[in-house]
JSON list of C-alpha atoms in Angstrom, two decimals:
[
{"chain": "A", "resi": 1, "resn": "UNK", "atom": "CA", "xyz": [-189.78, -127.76, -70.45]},
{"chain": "A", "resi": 2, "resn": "UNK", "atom": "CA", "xyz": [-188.48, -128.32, -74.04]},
{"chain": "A", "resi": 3, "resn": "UNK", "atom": "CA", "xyz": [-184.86, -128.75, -74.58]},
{"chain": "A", "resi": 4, "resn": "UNK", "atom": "CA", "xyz": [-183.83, -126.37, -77.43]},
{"chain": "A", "resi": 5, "resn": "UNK", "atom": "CA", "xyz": [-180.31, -126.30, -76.80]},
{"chain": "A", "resi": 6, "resn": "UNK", "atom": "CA", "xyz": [-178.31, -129.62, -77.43]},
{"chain": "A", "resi": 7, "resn": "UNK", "atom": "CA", "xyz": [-176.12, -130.80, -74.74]},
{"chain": "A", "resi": 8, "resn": "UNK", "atom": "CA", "xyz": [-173.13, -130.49, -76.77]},
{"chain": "A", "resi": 9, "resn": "UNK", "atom": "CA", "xyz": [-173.65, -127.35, -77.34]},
{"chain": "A", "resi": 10, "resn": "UNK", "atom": "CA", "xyz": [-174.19, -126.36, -73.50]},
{"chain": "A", "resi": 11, "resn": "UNK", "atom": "CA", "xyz": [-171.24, -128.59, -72.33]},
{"chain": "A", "resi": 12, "resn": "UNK", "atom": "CA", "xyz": [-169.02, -127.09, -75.48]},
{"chain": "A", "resi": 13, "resn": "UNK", "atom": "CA", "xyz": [-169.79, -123.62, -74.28]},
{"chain": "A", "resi": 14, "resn": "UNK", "atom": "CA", "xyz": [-169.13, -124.19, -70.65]},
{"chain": "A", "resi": 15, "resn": "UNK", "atom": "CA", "xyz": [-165.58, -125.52, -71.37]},
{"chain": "A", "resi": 16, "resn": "UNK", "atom": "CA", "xyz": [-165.29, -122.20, -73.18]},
{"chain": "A", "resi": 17, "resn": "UNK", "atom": "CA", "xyz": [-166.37, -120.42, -70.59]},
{"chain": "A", "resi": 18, "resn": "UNK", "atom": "CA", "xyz": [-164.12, -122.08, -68.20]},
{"chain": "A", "resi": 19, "resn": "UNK", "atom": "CA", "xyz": [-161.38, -121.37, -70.36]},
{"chain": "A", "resi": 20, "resn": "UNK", "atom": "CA", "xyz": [-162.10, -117.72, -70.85]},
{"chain": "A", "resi": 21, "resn": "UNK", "atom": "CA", "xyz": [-162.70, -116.54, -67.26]},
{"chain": "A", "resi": 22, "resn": "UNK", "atom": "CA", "xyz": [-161.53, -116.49, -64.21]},
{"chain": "A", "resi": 23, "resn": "UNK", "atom": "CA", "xyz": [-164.50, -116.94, -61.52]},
{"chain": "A", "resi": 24, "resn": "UNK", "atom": "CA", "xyz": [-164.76, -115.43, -58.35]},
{"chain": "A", "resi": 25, "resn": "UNK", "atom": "CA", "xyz": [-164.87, -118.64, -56.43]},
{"chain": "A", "resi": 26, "resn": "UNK", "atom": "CA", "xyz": [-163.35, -121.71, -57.65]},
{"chain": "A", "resi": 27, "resn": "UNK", "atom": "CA", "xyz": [-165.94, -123.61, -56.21]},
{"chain": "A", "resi": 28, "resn": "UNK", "atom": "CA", "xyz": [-168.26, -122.55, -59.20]},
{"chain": "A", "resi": 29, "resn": "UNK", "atom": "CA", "xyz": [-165.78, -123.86, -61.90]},
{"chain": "A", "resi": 30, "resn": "UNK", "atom": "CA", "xyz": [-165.83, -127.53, -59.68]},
{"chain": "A", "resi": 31, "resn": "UNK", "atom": "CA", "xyz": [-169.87, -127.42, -59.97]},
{"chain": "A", "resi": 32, "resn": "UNK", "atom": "CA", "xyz": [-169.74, -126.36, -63.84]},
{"chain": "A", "resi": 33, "resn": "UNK", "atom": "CA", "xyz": [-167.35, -129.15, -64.45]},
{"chain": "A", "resi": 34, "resn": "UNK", "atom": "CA", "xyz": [-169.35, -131.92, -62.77]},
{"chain": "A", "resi": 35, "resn": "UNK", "atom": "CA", "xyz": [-172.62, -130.56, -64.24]},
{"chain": "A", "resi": 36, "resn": "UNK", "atom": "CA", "xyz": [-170.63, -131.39, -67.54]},
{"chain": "A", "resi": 37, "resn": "UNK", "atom": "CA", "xyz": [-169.64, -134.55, -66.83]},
{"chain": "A", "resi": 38, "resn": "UNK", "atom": "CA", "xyz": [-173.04, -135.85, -66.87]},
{"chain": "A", "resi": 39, "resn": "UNK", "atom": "CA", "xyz": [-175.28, -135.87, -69.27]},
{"chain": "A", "resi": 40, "resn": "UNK", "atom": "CA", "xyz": [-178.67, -136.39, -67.48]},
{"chain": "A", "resi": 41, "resn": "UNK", "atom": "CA", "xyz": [-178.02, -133.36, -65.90]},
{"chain": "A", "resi": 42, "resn": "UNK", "atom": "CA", "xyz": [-176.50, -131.39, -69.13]},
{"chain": "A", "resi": 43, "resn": "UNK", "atom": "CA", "xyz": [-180.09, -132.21, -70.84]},
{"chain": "A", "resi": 44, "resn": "UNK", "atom": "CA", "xyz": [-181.82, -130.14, -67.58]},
{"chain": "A", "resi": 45, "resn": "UNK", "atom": "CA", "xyz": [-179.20, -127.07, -67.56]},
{"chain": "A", "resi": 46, "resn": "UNK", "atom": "CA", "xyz": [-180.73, -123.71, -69.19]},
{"chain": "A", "resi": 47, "resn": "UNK", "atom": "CA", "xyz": [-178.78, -120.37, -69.21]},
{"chain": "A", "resi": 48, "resn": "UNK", "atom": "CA", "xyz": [-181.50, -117.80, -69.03]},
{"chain": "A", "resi": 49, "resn": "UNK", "atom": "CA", "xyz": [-181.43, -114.22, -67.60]},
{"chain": "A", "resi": 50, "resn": "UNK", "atom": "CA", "xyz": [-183.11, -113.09, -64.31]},
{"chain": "A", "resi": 51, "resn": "UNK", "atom": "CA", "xyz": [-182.89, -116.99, -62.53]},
{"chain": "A", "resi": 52, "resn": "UNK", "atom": "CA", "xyz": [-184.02, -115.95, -59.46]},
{"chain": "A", "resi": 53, "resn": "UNK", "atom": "CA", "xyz": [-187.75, -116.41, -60.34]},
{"chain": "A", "resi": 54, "resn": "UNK", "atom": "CA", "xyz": [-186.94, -120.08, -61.70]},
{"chain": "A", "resi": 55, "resn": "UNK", "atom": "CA", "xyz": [-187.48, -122.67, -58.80]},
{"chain": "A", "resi": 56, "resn": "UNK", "atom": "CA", "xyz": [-183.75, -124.17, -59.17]},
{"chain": "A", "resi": 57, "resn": "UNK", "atom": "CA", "xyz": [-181.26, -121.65, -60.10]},
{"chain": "A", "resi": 58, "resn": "UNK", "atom": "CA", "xyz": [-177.09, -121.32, -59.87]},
{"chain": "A", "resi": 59, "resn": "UNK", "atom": "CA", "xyz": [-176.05, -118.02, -59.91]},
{"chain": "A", "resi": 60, "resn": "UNK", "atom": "CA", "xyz": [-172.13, -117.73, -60.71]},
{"chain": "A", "resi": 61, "resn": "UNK", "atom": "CA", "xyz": [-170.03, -114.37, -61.20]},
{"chain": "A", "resi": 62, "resn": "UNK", "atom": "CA", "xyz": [-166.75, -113.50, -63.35]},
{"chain": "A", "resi": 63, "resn": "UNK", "atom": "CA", "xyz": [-164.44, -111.77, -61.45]},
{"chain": "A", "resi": 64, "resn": "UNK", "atom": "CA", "xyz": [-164.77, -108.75, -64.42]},
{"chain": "A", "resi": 65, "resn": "UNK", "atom": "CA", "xyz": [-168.22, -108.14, -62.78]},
{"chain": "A", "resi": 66, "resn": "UNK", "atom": "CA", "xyz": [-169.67, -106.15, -59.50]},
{"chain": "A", "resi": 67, "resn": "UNK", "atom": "CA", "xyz": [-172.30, -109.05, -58.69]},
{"chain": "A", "resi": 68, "resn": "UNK", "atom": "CA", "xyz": [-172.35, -111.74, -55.68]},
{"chain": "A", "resi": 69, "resn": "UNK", "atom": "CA", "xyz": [-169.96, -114.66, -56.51]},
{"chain": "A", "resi": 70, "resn": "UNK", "atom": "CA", "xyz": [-172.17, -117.37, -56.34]},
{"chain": "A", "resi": 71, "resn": "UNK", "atom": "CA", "xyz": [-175.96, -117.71, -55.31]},
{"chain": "A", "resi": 72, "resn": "UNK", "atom": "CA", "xyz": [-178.32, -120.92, -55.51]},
{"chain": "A", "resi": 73, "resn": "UNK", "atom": "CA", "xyz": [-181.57, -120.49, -55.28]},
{"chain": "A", "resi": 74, "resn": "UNK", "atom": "CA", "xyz": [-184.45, -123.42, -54.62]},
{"chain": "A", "resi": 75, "resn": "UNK", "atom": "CA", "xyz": [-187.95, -122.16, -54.31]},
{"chain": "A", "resi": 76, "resn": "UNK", "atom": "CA", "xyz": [-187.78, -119.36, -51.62]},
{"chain": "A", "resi": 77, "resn": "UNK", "atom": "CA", "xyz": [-184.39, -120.85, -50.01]},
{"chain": "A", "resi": 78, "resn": "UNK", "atom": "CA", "xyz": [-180.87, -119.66, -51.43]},
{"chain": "A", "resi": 79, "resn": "UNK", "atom": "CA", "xyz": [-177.39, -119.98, -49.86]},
{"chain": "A", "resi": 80, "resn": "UNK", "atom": "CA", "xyz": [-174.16, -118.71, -51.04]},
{"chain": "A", "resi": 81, "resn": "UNK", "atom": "CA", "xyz": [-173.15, -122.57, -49.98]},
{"chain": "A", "resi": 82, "resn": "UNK", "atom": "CA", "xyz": [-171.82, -124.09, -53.21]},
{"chain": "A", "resi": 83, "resn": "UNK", "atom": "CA", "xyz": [-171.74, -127.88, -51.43]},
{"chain": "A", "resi": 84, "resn": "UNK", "atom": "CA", "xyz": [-175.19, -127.44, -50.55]},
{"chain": "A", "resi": 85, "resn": "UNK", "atom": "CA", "xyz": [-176.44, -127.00, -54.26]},
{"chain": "A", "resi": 86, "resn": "UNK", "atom": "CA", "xyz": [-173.89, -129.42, -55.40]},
{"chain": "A", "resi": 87, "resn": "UNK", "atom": "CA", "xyz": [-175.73, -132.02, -53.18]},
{"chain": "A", "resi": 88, "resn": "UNK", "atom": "CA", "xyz": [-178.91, -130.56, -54.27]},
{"chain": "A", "resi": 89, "resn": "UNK", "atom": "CA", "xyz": [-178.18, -130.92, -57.48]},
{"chain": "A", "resi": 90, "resn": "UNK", "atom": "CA", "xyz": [-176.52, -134.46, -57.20]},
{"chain": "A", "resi": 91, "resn": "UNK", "atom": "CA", "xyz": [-179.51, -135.97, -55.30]},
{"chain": "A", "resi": 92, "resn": "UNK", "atom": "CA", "xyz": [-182.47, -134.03, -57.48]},
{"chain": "A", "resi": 93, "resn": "UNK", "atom": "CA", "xyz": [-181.09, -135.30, -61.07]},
{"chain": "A", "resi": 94, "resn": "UNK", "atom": "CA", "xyz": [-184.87, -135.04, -62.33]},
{"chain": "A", "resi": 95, "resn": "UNK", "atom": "CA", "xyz": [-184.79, -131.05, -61.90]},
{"chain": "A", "resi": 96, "resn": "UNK", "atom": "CA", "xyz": [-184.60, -128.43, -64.25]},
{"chain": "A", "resi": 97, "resn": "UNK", "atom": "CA", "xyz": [-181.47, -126.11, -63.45]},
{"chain": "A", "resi": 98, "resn": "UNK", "atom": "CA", "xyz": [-181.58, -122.35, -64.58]},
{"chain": "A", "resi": 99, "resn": "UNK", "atom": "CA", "xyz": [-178.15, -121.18, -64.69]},
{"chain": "A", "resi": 100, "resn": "UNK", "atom": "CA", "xyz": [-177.90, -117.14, -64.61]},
{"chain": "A", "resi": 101, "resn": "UNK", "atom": "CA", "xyz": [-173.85, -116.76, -65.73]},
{"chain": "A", "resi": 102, "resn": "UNK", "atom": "CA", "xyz": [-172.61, -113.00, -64.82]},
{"chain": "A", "resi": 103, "resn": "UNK", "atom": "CA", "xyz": [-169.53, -111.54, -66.80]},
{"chain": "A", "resi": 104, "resn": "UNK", "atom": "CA", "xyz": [-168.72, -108.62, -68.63]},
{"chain": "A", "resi": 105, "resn": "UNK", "atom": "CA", "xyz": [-170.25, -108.67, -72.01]},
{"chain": "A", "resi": 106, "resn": "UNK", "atom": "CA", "xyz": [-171.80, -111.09, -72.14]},
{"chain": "A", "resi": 107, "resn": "UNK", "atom": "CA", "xyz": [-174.86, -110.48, -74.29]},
{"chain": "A", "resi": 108, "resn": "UNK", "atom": "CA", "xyz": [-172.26, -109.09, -76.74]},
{"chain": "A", "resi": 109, "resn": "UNK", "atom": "CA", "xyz": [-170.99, -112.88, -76.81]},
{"chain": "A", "resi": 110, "resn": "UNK", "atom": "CA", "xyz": [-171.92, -115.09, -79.83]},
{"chain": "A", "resi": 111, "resn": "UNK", "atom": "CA", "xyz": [-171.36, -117.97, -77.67]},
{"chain": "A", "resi": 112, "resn": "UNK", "atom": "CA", "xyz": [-173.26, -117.12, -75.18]},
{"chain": "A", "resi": 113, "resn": "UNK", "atom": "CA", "xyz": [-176.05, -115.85, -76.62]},
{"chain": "A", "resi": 114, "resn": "UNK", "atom": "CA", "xyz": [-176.06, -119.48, -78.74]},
{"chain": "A", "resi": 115, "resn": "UNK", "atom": "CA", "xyz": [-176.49, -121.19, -75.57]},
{"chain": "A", "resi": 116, "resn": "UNK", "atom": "CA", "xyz": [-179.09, -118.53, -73.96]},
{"chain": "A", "resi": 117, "resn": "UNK", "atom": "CA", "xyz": [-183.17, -119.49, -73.16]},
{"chain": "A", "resi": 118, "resn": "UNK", "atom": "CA", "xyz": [-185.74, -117.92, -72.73]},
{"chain": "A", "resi": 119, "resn": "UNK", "atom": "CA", "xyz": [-187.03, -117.83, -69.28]},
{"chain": "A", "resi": 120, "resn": "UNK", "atom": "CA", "xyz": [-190.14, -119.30, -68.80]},
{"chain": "A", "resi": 121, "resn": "UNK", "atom": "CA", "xyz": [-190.73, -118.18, -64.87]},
{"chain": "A", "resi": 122, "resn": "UNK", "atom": "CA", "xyz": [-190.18, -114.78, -65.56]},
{"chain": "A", "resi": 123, "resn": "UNK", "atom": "CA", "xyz": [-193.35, -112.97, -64.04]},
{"chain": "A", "resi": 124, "resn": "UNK", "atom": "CA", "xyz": [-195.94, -111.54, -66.30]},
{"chain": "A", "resi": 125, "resn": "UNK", "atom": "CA", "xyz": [-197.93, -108.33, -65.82]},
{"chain": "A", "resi": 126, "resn": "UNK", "atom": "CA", "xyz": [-200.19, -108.19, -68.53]},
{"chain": "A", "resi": 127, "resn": "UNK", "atom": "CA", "xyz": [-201.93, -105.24, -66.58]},
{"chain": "A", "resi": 128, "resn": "UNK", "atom": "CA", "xyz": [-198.92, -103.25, -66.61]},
{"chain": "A", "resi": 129, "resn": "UNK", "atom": "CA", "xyz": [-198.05, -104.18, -70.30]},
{"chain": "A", "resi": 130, "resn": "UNK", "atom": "CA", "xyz": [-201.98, -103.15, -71.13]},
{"chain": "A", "resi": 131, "resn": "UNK", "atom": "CA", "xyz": [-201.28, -99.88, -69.73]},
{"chain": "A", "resi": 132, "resn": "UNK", "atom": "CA", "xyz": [-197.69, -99.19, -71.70]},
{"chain": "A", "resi": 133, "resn": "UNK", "atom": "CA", "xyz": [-199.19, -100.07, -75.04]},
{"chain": "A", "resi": 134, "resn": "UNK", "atom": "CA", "xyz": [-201.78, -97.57, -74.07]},
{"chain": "A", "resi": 135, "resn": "UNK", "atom": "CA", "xyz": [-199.65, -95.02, -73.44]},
{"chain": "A", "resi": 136, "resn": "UNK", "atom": "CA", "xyz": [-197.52, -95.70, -76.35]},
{"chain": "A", "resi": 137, "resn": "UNK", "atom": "CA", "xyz": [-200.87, -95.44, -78.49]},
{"chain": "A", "resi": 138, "resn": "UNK", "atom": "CA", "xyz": [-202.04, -92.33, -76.87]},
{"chain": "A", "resi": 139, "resn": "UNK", "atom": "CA", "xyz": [-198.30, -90.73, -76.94]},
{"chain": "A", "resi": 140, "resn": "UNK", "atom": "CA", "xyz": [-198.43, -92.08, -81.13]},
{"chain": "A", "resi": 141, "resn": "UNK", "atom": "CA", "xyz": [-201.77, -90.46, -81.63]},
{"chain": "A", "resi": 142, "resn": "UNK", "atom": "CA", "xyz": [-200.80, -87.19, -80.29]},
{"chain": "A", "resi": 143, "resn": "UNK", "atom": "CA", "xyz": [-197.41, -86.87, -81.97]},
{"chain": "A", "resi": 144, "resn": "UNK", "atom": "CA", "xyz": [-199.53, -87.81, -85.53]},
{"chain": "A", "resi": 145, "resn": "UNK", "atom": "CA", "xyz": [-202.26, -84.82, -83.60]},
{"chain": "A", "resi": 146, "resn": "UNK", "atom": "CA", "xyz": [-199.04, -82.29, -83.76]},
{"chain": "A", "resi": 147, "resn": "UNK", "atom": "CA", "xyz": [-197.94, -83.07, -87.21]},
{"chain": "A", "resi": 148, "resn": "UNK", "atom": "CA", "xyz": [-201.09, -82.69, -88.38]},
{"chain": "A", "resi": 149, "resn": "UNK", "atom": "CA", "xyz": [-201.56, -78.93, -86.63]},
{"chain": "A", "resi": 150, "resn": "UNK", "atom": "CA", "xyz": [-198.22, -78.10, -88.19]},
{"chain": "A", "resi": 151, "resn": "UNK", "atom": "CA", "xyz": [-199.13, -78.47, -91.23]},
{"chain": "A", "resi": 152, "resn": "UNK", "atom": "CA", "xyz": [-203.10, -76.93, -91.19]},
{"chain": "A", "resi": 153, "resn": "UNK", "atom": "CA", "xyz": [-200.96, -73.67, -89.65]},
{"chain": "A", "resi": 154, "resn": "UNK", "atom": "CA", "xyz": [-199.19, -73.97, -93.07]},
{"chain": "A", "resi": 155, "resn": "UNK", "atom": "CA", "xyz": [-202.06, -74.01, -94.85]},
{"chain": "A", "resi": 156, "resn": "UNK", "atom": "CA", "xyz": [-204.47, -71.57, -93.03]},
{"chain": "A", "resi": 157, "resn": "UNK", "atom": "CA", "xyz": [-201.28, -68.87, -94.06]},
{"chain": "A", "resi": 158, "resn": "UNK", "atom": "CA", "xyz": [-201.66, -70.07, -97.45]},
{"chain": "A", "resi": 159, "resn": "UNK", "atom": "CA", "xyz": [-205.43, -69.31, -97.28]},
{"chain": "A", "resi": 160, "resn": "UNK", "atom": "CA", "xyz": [-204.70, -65.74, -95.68]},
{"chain": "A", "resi": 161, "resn": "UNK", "atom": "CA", "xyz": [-202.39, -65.35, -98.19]},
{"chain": "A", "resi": 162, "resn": "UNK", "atom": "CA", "xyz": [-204.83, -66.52, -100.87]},
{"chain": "A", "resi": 163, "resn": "UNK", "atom": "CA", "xyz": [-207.61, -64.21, -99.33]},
{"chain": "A", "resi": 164, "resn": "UNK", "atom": "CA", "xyz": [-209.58, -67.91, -99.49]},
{"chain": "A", "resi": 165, "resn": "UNK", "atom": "CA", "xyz": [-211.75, -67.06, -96.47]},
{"chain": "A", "resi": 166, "resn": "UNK", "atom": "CA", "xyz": [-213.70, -70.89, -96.41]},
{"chain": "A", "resi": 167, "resn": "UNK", "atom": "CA", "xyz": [-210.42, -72.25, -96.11]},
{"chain": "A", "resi": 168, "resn": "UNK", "atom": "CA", "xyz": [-209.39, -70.29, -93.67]},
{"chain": "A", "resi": 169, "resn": "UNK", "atom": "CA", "xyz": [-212.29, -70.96, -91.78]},
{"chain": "A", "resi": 170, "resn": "UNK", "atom": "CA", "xyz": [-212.58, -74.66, -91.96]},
{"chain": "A", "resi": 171, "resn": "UNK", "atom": "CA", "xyz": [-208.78, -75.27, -91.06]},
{"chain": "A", "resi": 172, "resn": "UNK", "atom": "CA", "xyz": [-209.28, -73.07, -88.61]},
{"chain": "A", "resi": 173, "resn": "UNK", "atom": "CA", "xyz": [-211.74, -75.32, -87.09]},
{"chain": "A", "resi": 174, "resn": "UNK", "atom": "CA", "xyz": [-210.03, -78.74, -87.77]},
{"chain": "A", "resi": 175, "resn": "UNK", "atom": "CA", "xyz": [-206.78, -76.88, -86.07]},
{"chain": "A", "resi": 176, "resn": "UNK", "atom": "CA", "xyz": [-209.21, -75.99, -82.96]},
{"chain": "A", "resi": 177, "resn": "UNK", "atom": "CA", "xyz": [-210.70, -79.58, -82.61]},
{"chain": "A", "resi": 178, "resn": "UNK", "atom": "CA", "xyz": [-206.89, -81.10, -83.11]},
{"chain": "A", "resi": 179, "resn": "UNK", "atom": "CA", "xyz": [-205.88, -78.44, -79.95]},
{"chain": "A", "resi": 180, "resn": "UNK", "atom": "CA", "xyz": [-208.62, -79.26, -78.01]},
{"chain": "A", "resi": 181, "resn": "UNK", "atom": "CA", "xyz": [-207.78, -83.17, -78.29]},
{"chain": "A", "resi": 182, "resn": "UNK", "atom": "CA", "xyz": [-204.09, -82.57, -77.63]},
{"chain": "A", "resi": 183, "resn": "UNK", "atom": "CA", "xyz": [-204.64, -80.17, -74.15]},
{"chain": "A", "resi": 184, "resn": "UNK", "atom": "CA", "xyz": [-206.94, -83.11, -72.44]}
]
């Protein structure tokens, strides 16, 4: 996985965080802190959303927020045992850690949202996202449909009005075909 966000900027952010609020267990700030303190393991620490589909993942709570305190997750194993991922993390230096931080606002956070990834184990459906762009296309289509109707009723009174009896006809028509498509 590509770095994108310098270490600096991950360990200056942290220190911020610390600094800001107050986390449900203390253990969490101990972990944060030694994460910090070295570098190798700075250069594999990602914040990214949703970490429980990421292989290695710390999940740590604020206590502003109605979410489990702390959580680490390896492959299908997780424990609520921060010594456990501490020596995970301390003996597995070469692996990527996906850190999912939970507090109140925080995607309203500039400095959070500096240090956030993207998540690159987040599961994709591309049948389900084939179906909503096809239902956003058919839902488009028969709003444009409507519109359209609206304004042939406009102009077939027009015609009445007018006495024009081909136009009155022929909108008539397009206004039948446009129903037609619209009640299937």
């Amino acid at each position: 996985m590509n770095n994108t966000v310098p270490v600096m900027e991950k360990r200056d952010f942290l220190k911020w965080f610390l600094d800001q609020y107050q986390l449900k267990r203390r253990e969490c700030a101990w972990l944060l802190n030694f994460l910090m303190s070295d570098d190798i393991l700075m250069e594999r620490v990602h914040f990214v959303e949703q970490a429980d589909y990421c292989p290695k993942a710390l999940m740590i709570s604020t206590s502003d927020v109605e979410c489990v305190p702390f959580a680490f997750h390896k492959n299908q194993h997780v424990t609520m045992d921060a010594e456990k991922s501490f020596h995970d993390i301390r003996l597995n230096r070469n692996e990527d850690i996906f850190i999912q931080l939970n507090f109140k606002d925080k995607h309203l956070t500039p400095q959070y949202v500096a240090v956030l990834e993207e998540n690159p184990y987040l599961p994709v459906n591309e049948e389900e996202t084939n179906v909503h762009q096809l239902m956003a296309e058919m839902i488009l289509e028969r709003s444009i449909r409507t519109e359209r109707m609206k304004r042939i009723e406009k102009e077939i009174d027009a015609a009445l009005a007018a006495g024009d009896k081909s136009d009155f006809y022929r909108l008539s028509d397009e206004y039948n075909e446009l129903k037609a498509l619209n009640d299937v």
